[in-house]
Short mmCIF file of C-alpha atoms in Angstrom, two decimals:
data_model
loop_
_atom_site.label_atom_id
_atom_site.label_comp_id
_atom_site.label_asym_id
_atom_site.label_seq_id
_atom_site.Cartn_x
_atom_site.Cartn_y
_atom_site.Cartn_z
CA ARG A 1 113.45 73.52 124.29
CA LYS A 2 110.21 74.78 125.22
CA GLU A 3 110.38 78.75 125.90
CA VAL A 4 108.86 78.50 129.38
CA GLU A 5 109.57 75.42 131.51
CA GLN A 6 108.76 74.79 134.97
CA ASP A 7 109.05 72.44 137.65
CA PRO A 8 107.17 69.14 137.26
CA GLY A 9 104.92 68.77 140.02
CA PRO A 10 102.56 67.65 141.77
CA PHE A 11 103.74 69.33 145.09
CA ASN A 12 102.23 67.70 147.92
CA VAL A 13 102.79 69.76 151.40
CA PRO A 14 100.89 70.15 154.53
CA GLU A 15 99.33 73.19 155.59
CA GLY A 16 101.75 75.60 156.96
CA ALA A 17 104.71 74.86 154.93
CA THR A 18 106.79 76.77 152.90
CA VAL A 19 106.66 75.99 149.09
CA ALA A 20 109.00 77.18 145.97
CA PHE A 21 108.49 77.22 142.55
CA ASN A 22 111.01 77.89 140.00
CA CYS A 23 110.71 78.88 136.29
CA THR A 24 113.20 79.34 133.49
CA TYR A 25 112.74 81.05 130.24
CA SER A 26 114.68 80.70 127.02
CA ASN A 27 114.30 84.18 125.14
CA SER A 28 116.32 86.76 126.31
CA ALA A 29 114.14 89.20 124.65
CA SER A 30 111.22 88.28 127.10
CA GLN A 31 109.62 91.89 128.65
CA SER A 32 107.25 91.06 131.02
CA PHE A 33 106.81 88.23 134.04
CA PHE A 34 103.79 86.86 135.63
CA TRP A 35 102.46 84.15 137.59
CA TYR A 36 98.80 82.91 137.22
CA ARG A 37 96.63 80.65 139.28
CA GLN A 38 94.69 78.20 137.62
CA ASP A 39 92.03 76.34 139.16
CA CYS A 40 90.47 72.73 137.89
CA ARG A 41 90.69 74.03 134.15
CA LYS A 42 88.89 77.08 134.70
CA GLU A 43 90.34 80.03 133.40
CA PRO A 44 93.74 81.35 134.88
CA LYS A 45 93.69 84.15 137.00
CA LEU A 46 96.49 86.71 137.91
CA LEU A 47 98.39 86.11 141.03
CA MET A 48 101.26 88.66 140.39
CA SER A 49 103.78 90.15 138.46
CA VAL A 50 107.18 89.79 138.38
CA TYR A 51 109.91 92.46 138.99
CA SER A 52 113.62 92.27 138.82
CA SER A 53 113.72 93.93 142.28
CA GLY A 54 111.28 91.32 143.66
CA ASN A 55 107.70 91.83 145.01
CA GLU A 56 105.90 90.38 148.01
CA ASP A 57 102.03 90.47 148.57
CA GLY A 58 101.01 88.79 151.74
CA ARG A 59 102.09 85.15 151.73
CA PHE A 60 103.35 85.46 147.97
CA THR A 61 106.89 86.64 146.86
CA ALA A 62 108.31 86.64 143.38
CA GLN A 63 111.43 87.41 142.08
CA LEU A 64 113.08 87.52 138.65
CA ASN A 65 116.81 87.07 137.89
CA ARG A 66 117.36 88.51 134.11
CA ALA A 67 120.67 87.32 133.93
CA SER A 68 119.76 83.72 134.73
CA GLN A 69 116.48 83.85 133.03
CA TYR A 70 114.82 82.28 136.10
CA ILE A 71 111.71 83.34 137.92
CA SER A 72 110.28 82.11 141.35
CA LEU A 73 107.36 82.18 143.27
CA LEU A 74 107.74 81.27 147.00
CA ILE A 75 104.21 80.73 149.16
CA ARG A 76 104.75 80.90 153.01
CA ASP A 77 102.31 79.26 155.96
CA SER A 78 100.35 77.24 152.84
CA LYS A 79 96.54 77.05 153.33
CA LEU A 80 94.65 74.66 151.90
CA SER A 81 92.88 77.14 149.25
CA ASP A 82 96.51 77.41 147.54
CA SER A 83 95.84 74.11 146.13
CA ALA A 84 95.80 74.78 142.38
CA THR A 85 98.29 74.75 139.70
CA TYR A 86 100.44 77.62 139.23
CA LEU A 87 101.67 79.05 135.71
CA CYS A 88 104.73 80.68 135.13
CA VAL A 89 104.27 83.47 131.96
CA VAL A 90 106.26 85.67 130.19
CA THR A 91 105.69 88.19 127.29
CA VAL A 92 108.23 87.80 124.07
CA GLY A 93 109.36 90.09 121.37
CA GLY A 94 107.67 93.53 120.22
CA TYR A 95 104.58 92.23 119.82
CA ASN A 96 104.13 90.70 123.32
CA LYS A 97 103.60 86.98 122.42
CA LEU A 98 102.24 85.81 125.47
CA ILE A 99 103.70 82.37 126.42
CA PHE A 100 103.13 79.82 129.24
CA GLY A 101 104.78 77.33 131.12
CA ALA A 102 103.20 73.97 131.47
CA GLY A 103 102.18 74.72 135.19
CA THR A 104 103.19 73.19 138.19
CA ARG A 105 100.36 71.78 140.35
CA LEU A 106 100.16 72.39 144.24
CA ALA A 107 98.28 70.17 146.83
CA VAL A 108 97.87 71.46 150.21
CA HIS A 109 96.76 68.69 152.70
CA PRO A 110 95.71 69.23 156.62
CA ASN B 1 82.25 95.55 133.36
CA ALA B 2 82.42 92.36 131.47
CA GLY B 3 86.08 92.16 130.90
CA VAL B 4 86.62 89.48 128.25
CA THR B 5 83.59 87.13 127.46
CA GLN B 6 83.63 84.10 125.23
CA THR B 7 80.94 82.24 123.31
CA PRO B 8 79.65 79.61 123.73
CA LYS B 9 80.70 78.17 126.86
CA PHE B 10 80.28 74.83 125.74
CA ARG B 11 79.71 72.95 122.48
CA VAL B 12 79.34 69.44 120.87
CA LEU B 13 80.22 69.26 116.97
CA LYS B 14 80.19 66.62 114.46
CA THR B 15 83.18 65.76 112.64
CA GLY B 16 83.44 67.91 109.58
CA GLN B 17 80.86 70.56 111.40
CA SER B 18 82.34 74.39 111.54
CA MET B 19 81.74 76.58 114.16
CA THR B 20 83.17 79.95 115.44
CA LEU B 21 84.19 81.01 118.78
CA LEU B 22 83.64 84.86 119.84
CA CYS B 23 86.11 86.43 122.38
CA ALA B 24 84.58 89.68 123.32
CA GLN B 25 86.59 92.41 125.39
CA ASP B 26 85.38 95.56 126.54
CA MET B 27 89.03 96.61 128.32
CA ASN B 28 90.42 98.62 125.14
CA HIS B 29 93.35 96.19 125.05
CA GLU B 30 95.58 95.77 121.90
CA TYR B 31 96.60 92.49 122.18
CA MET B 32 94.44 89.23 122.01
CA TYR B 33 94.84 85.52 121.92
CA TRP B 34 93.56 82.27 121.62
CA TYR B 35 94.73 79.18 123.54
CA ARG B 36 93.97 75.44 123.78
CA GLN B 37 94.45 73.63 127.06
CA ASP B 38 94.11 69.33 127.31
CA PRO B 39 94.45 67.49 129.92
CA GLY B 40 97.84 67.14 131.30
CA MET B 41 99.09 69.89 129.34
CA GLY B 42 99.52 73.31 129.09
CA LEU B 43 98.33 75.97 127.50
CA ARG B 44 99.30 76.16 123.91
CA LEU B 45 98.99 79.45 121.77
CA ILE B 46 96.81 79.08 118.51
CA HIS B 47 96.55 82.72 117.16
CA TYR B 48 97.12 85.99 118.35
CA SER B 49 96.42 89.66 117.21
CA VAL B 50 98.33 92.88 117.95
CA GLY B 51 95.70 95.07 116.96
CA GLU B 52 92.65 95.28 114.67
CA GLY B 53 93.12 93.83 111.42
CA THR B 54 96.22 91.83 112.32
CA THR B 55 96.65 88.12 113.12
CA ALA B 56 99.82 85.93 113.60
CA LYS B 57 100.19 82.22 114.16
CA GLY B 58 101.03 80.74 117.33
CA GLU B 59 102.40 77.57 118.18
CA VAL B 60 99.62 75.26 116.78
CA PRO B 61 97.70 77.01 114.21
CA ASP B 62 96.90 74.37 111.68
CA GLY B 63 92.84 73.59 111.63
CA TYR B 64 91.80 77.03 112.71
CA ASN B 65 91.68 80.80 111.27
CA VAL B 66 91.29 83.95 112.88
CA SER B 67 89.97 87.37 112.14
CA ARG B 68 90.00 90.95 114.37
CA LEU B 69 87.57 93.35 112.21
CA LYS B 70 86.95 94.91 115.51
CA LYS B 71 89.32 95.83 118.33
CA GLN B 72 87.09 94.38 120.44
CA ASN B 73 86.37 91.37 119.22
CA PHE B 74 88.46 88.28 118.35
CA LEU B 75 86.78 85.20 116.16
CA LEU B 76 88.35 81.86 116.17
CA GLY B 77 87.32 79.39 113.35
CA LEU B 78 87.19 75.65 112.52
CA GLU B 79 86.04 75.09 109.22
CA SER B 80 85.93 71.27 109.33
CA ALA B 81 86.21 70.24 112.99
CA ALA B 82 88.24 67.03 113.94
CA PRO B 83 88.24 64.61 117.08
CA SER B 84 91.76 65.80 117.72
CA GLN B 85 90.38 69.68 118.24
CA THR B 86 88.35 68.49 121.48
CA SER B 87 90.06 70.48 123.96
CA VAL B 88 88.98 73.75 126.49
CA TYR B 89 89.57 77.35 124.69
CA PHE B 90 90.80 80.52 126.37
CA CYS B 91 91.02 83.98 124.94
CA ALA B 92 92.95 86.14 126.76
CA THR B 93 93.88 90.42 126.37
CA LEU B 94 96.49 92.28 127.18
CA SER B 95 97.62 95.56 127.42
CA SER B 96 100.62 97.47 126.37
CA THR B 97 102.04 97.19 130.15
CA GLY B 98 100.33 93.97 131.10
CA PRO B 99 98.85 91.63 132.91
CA ALA B 100 96.60 89.39 130.95
CA PHE B 101 93.00 88.43 131.35
CA PHE B 102 91.02 85.78 130.35
CA GLY B 103 87.79 84.89 129.39
CA GLN B 104 86.01 81.71 131.62
CA GLY B 105 86.91 79.01 128.22
CA THR B 106 84.78 77.27 125.84
CA ARG B 107 84.17 73.72 126.22
CA LEU B 108 84.30 72.03 123.11
CA THR B 109 83.64 68.24 122.37
CA VAL B 110 84.11 66.98 118.44
CA VAL B 111 82.79 63.36 118.24
#
């Protein structure tokens, strides 16, 4: 079983749609959680950190459920510019080993 | 403020040649990582370092060596390149409070 698993893509949605990504992690000792965005094999860029209390940044909302070892990302009012691959990332262990999910590709069409 | 800089950005090697990829950071982060990314796959951890003078193996360490002689630099070496090492390589750094920042990547082709 992979340490971090994400929904398989791609997600093809029209502009204005709401889309949700899910991610599960296997190591209960995971400490920090993030969503990154990656465009066309460029470097991943931080989208947002994820906290148990949930956090929101404009159209993006992230949620962490430690009991279920589950992380989510909600994108409201999708834009064409949201088309990218979204990566779920966790840090594990005292040495902060940084583990990535395989990513979920989002394609927003007019 | 450059952040994380990888050199070179592109390279073509012949099978059996050696090379070193350099990751340099100016953010004073303790943790540094090397990943490879292949088409249709996620980022796979090759080696990582939790501080100057320390290194550890990741998910796919075979065929690679690393060194962290200075806190700001993390080197990835290929002693005898193989076509299976054709990939895009990313370096990342992380502070104790996160998140991670990435270099722009090195596109390596081994022929």
